[in-house]
Short mmCIF file of C-alpha atoms in Angstrom, two decimals:
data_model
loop_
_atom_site.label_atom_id
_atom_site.label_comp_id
_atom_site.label_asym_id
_atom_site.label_seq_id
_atom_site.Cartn_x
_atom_site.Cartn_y
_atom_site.Cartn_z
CA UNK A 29 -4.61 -10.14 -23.30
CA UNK A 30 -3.13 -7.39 -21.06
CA UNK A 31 -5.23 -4.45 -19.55
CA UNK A 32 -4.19 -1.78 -17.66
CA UNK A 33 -5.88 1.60 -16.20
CA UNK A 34 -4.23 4.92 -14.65
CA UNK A 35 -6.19 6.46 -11.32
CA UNK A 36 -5.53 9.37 -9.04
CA UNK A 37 -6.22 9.38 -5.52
CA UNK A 38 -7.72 12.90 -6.39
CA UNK A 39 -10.26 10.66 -7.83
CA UNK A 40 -10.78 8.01 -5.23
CA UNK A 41 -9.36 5.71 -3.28
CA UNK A 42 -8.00 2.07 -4.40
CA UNK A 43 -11.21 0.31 -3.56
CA UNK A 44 -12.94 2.85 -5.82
CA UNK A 45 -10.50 2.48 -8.50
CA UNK A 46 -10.89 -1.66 -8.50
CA UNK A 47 -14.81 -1.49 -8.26
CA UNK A 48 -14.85 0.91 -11.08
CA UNK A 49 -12.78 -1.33 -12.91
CA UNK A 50 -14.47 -4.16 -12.54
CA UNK A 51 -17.87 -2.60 -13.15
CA UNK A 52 -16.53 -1.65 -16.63
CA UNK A 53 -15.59 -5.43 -17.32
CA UNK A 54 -19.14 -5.92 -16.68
CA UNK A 55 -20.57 -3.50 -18.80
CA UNK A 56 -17.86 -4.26 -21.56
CA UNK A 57 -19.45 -7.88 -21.47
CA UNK A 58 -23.05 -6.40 -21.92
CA UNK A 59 -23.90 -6.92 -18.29
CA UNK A 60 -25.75 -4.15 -16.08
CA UNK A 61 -23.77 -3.83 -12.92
CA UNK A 62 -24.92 -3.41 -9.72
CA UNK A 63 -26.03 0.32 -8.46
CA UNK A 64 -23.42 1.77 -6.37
CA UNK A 65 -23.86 4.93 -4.00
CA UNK A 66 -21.41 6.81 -2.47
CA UNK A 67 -21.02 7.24 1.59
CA UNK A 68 -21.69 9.57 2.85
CA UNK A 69 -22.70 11.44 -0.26
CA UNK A 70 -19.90 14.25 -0.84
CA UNK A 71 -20.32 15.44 2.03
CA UNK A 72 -18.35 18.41 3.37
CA UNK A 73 -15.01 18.16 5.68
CA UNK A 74 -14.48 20.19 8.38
CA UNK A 75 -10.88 21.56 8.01
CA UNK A 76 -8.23 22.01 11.25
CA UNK A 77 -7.37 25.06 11.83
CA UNK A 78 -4.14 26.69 9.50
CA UNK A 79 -2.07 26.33 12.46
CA UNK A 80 -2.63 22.69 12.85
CA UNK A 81 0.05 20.23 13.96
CA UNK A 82 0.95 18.32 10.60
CA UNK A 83 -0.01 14.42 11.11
CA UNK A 84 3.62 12.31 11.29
CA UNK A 85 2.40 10.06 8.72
CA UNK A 86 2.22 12.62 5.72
CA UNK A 87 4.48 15.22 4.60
CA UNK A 88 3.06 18.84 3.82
CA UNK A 89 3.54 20.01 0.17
CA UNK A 90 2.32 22.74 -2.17
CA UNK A 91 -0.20 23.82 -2.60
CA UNK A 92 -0.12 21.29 -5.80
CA UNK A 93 -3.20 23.41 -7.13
CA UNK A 94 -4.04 21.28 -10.88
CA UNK A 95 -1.14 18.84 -10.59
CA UNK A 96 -1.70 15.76 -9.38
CA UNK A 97 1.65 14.37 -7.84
CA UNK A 98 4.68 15.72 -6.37
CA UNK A 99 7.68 14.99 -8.25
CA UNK A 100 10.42 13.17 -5.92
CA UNK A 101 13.60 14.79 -4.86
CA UNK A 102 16.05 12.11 -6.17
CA UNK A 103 15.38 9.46 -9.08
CA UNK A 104 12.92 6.64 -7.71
CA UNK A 105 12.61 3.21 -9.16
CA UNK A 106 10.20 0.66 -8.97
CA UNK A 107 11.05 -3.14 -8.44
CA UNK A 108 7.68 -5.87 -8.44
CA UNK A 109 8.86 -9.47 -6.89
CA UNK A 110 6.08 -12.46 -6.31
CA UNK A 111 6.66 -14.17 -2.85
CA UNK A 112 5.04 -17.57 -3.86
CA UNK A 113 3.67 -19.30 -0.89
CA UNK A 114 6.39 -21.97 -0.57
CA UNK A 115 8.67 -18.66 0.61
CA UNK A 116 6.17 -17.36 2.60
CA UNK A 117 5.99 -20.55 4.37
CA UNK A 118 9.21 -20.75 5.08
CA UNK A 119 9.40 -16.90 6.38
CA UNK A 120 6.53 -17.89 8.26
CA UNK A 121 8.61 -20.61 9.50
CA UNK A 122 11.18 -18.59 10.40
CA UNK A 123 9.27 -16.00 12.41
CA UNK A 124 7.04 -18.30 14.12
CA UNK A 125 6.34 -15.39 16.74
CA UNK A 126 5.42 -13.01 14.74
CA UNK A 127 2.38 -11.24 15.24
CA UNK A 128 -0.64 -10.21 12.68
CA UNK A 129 -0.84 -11.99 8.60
CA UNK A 130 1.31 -12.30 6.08
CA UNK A 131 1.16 -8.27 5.33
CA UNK A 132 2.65 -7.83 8.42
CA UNK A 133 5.37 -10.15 7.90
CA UNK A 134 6.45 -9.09 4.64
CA UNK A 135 6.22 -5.37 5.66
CA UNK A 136 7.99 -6.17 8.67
CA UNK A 137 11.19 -8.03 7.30
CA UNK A 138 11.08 -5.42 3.82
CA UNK A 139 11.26 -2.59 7.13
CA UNK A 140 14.52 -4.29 8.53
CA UNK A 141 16.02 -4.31 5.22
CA UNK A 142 15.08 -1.13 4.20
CA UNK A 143 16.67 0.47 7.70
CA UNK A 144 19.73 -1.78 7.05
CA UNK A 145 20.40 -0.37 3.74
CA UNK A 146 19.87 3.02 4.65
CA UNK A 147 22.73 2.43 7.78
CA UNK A 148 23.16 6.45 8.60
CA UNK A 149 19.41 7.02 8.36
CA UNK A 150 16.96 6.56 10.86
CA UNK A 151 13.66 4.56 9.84
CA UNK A 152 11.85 4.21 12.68
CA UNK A 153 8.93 5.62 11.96
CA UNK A 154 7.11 4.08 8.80
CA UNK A 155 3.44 5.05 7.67
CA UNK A 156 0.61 2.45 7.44
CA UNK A 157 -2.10 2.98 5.09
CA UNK A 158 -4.91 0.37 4.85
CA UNK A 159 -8.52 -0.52 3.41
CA UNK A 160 -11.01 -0.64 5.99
CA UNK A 161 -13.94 -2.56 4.02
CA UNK A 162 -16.03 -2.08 7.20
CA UNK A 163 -16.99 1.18 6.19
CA UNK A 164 -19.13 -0.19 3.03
CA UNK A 165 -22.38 -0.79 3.44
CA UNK A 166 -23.60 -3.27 0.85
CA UNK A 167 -22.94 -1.83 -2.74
CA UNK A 168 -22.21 1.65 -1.06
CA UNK A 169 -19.08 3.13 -1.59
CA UNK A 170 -17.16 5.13 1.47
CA UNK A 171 -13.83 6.27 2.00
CA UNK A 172 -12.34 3.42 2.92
CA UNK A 173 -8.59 4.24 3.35
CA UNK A 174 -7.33 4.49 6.81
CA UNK A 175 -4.07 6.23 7.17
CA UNK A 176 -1.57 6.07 10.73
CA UNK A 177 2.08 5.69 11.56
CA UNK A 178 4.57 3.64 13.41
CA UNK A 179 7.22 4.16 15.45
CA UNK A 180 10.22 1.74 16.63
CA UNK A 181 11.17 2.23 19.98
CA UNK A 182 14.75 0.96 18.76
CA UNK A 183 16.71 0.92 15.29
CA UNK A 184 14.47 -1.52 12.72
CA UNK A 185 17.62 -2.39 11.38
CA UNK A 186 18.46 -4.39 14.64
CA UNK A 187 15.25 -5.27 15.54
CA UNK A 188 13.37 -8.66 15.48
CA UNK A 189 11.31 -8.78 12.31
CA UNK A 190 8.73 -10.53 14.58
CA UNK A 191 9.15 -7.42 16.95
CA UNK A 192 8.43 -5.02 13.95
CA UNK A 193 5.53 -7.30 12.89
CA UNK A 194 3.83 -7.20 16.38
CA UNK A 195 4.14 -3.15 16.13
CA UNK A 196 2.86 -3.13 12.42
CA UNK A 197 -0.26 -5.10 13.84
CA UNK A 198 -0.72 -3.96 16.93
CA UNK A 199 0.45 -0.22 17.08
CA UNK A 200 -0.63 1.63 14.10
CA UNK A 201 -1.51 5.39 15.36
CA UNK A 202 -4.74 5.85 13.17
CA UNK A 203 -4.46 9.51 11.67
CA UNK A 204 -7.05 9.08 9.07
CA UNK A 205 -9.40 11.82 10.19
CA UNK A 206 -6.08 14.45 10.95
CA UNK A 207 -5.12 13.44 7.64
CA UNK A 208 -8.54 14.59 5.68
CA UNK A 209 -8.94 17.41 8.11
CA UNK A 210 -5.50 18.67 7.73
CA UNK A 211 -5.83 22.37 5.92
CA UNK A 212 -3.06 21.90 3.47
CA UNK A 213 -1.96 19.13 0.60
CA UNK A 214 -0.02 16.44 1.58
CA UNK A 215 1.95 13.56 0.29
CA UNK A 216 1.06 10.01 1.78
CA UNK A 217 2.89 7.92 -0.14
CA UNK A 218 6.70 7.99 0.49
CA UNK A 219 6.01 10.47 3.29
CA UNK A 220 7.86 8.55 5.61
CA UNK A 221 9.02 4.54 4.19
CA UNK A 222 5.02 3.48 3.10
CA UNK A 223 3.65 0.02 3.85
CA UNK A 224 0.36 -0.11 1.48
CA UNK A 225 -2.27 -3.27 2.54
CA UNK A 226 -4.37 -4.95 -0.48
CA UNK A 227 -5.10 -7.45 1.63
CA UNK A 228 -9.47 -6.71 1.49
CA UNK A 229 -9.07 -5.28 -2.26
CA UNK A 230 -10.99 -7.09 -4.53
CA UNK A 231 -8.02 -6.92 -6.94
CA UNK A 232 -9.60 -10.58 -9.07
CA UNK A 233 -13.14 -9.55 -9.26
CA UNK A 234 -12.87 -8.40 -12.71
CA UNK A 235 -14.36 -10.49 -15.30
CA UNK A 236 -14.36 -10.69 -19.11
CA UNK A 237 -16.51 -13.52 -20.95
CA UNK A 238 -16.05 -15.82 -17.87
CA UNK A 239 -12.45 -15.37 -17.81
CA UNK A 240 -10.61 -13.42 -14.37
CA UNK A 241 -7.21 -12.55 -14.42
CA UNK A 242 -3.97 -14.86 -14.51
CA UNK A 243 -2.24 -12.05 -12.45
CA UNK A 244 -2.79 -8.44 -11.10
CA UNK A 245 -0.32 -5.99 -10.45
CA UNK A 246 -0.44 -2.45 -8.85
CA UNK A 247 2.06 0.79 -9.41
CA UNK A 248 2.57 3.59 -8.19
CA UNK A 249 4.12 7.03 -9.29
CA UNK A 250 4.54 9.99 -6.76
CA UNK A 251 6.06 8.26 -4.47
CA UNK A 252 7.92 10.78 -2.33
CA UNK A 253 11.96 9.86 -1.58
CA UNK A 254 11.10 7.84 1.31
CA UNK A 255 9.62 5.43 -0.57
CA UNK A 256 6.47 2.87 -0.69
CA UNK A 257 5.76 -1.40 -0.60
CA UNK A 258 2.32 -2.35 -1.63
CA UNK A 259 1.84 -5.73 -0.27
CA UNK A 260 -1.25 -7.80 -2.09
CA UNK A 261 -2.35 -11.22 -2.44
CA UNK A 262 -1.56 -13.61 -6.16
CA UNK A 263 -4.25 -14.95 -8.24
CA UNK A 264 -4.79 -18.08 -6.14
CA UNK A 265 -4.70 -16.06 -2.68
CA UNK A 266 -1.69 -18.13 -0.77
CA UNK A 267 1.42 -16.27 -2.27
CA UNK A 268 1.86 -12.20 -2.31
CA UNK A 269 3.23 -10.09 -4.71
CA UNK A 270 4.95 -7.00 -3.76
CA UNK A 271 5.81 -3.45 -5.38
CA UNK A 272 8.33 -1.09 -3.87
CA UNK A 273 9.06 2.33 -5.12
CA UNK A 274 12.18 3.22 -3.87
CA UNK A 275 15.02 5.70 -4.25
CA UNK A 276 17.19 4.07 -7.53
CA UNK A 277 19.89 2.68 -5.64
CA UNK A 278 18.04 1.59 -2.87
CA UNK A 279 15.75 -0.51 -5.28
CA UNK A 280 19.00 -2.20 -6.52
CA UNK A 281 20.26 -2.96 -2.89
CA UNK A 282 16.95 -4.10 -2.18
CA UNK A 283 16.49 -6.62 -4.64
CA UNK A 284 20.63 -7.76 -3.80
CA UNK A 285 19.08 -8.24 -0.23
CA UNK A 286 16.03 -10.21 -0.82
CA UNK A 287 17.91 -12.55 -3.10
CA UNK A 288 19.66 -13.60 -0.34
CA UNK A 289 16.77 -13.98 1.81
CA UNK A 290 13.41 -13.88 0.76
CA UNK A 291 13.55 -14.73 -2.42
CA UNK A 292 16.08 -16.93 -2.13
CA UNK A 293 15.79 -20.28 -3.92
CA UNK A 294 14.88 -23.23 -1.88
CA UNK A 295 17.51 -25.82 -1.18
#
């Protein structure tokens, strides 16, 4: 049995959108769910000024007014791949200096291959966004999304992929409260190239007659033309699988690339 849901950020964030989820598993099995409150409790933003410096790690758009995404500029294309944990092994093998998890690592060598098919377009600066599941409070819900950049001090496509993992986890510029103050609508995703963390998303907690899921995936549409990776663990935790929303031909030189590397068969 396959289910599947649609969910605007407009809505909530993607901590909302799996707890909602999974409460409605529990209801559809004639269980009474847990209470959930919101925190704070809708309460009001205070908004930057109009002439307020744009944050680097979104890109100004609109007003969108009742639509709910920004179509792309050019045709983008989404390509899924599972890193099973023998490959991620053996990347972490292979980077044995770099810094942070295995979020990090992906992002970082998916960066470098990005910037090296792009070769007369600079990607140094990439945007972060991440769940920060220290803002809940018991069965409380919060905004939980934290939103920052990066920035290379040299070209990604030359760089280290442990030297682009160390900046991943140790540099992120955290925006998040530019971001919701910022006067105008904005595009996050695809903004600048988007690395998306499900690491803390409780992605499995759905359950249906005692039964969780063999696999989860995640999409997204909206993406603006610099394109997105959403990095999140497999059903058993120790591999990762990974969605990128990229320009068309990138995704095709992407997928080329990884073939050769990442996803390359082991010997």
């Amino acid at each position: 049995m396959a289910l599947g849901f649609s969910w605007a950020h407009l809505i909530g964030d993607v901590a909302t959108a799996t707890t909602c989820f999974n409460h409605w598993a529990k209801i559809l099995g004639g269980k009474t769910p847990d209470a959930v409150t919101v925190n704070p409790r809708n309460e009001p933003q205070d908004r930057a000024p109009a002439d307020a410096a744009v944050p680097r790690s979104v890109k100004p758009v609109g007003p969108i007014e009742d639509y709910w995404f920004v179509p792309a500029g050019v045709d983008m294309a989404g390509y899924s791949f599972h890193v099973t944990e023998p490959m991620l092994t053996r990347l972490q093998q292979q980077e044995p200096a770099a810094a942070g998890g295995a979020f990090e690592l992906i992002s970082a060598l998916l960066w470098q291959t990005v910037a090296k098919i792009r070769a007369g377009k600079e990607v140094k600066t990439v945007t972060v966004v991440r769940n920060d599941m220290s803002a809940r409070s018991g069965d409380s819900l919060a905004n939980e999304q934290r939103v920052g950049y990066v920035e290379a001090g040299s070209p990604p496509a030359k760089s280290d992929v442990s030297e682009l993992a160390a900046l991943l986890a140790e540099n992120v510029v955290d925006e998040t409260a530019a971001v919701v103050s910022f006067p105008g609508d904005v595009v996050i995703y695809g903004a600048n190239l988007t690395f998306v963390d499900m690491e803390q998303v409780d992605l499995y907690g759905l359950e249906i007659k005692g039964q969780r899921p063999a696999h989860v995936e995640y999409g997204l549409d909206g993406v603006g033309e610099e394109g997105a990776v959403l990095v999140q663990p497999d059903a058993d935790g120790r591999g990762r699988v990974v969605t990128a929303v990229l320009p068309k031909d990138e995704a095709e030189a992407l997928r080329a690339a990884l073939g050769n590397t990442l996803l390359q068969p082991a010997p």
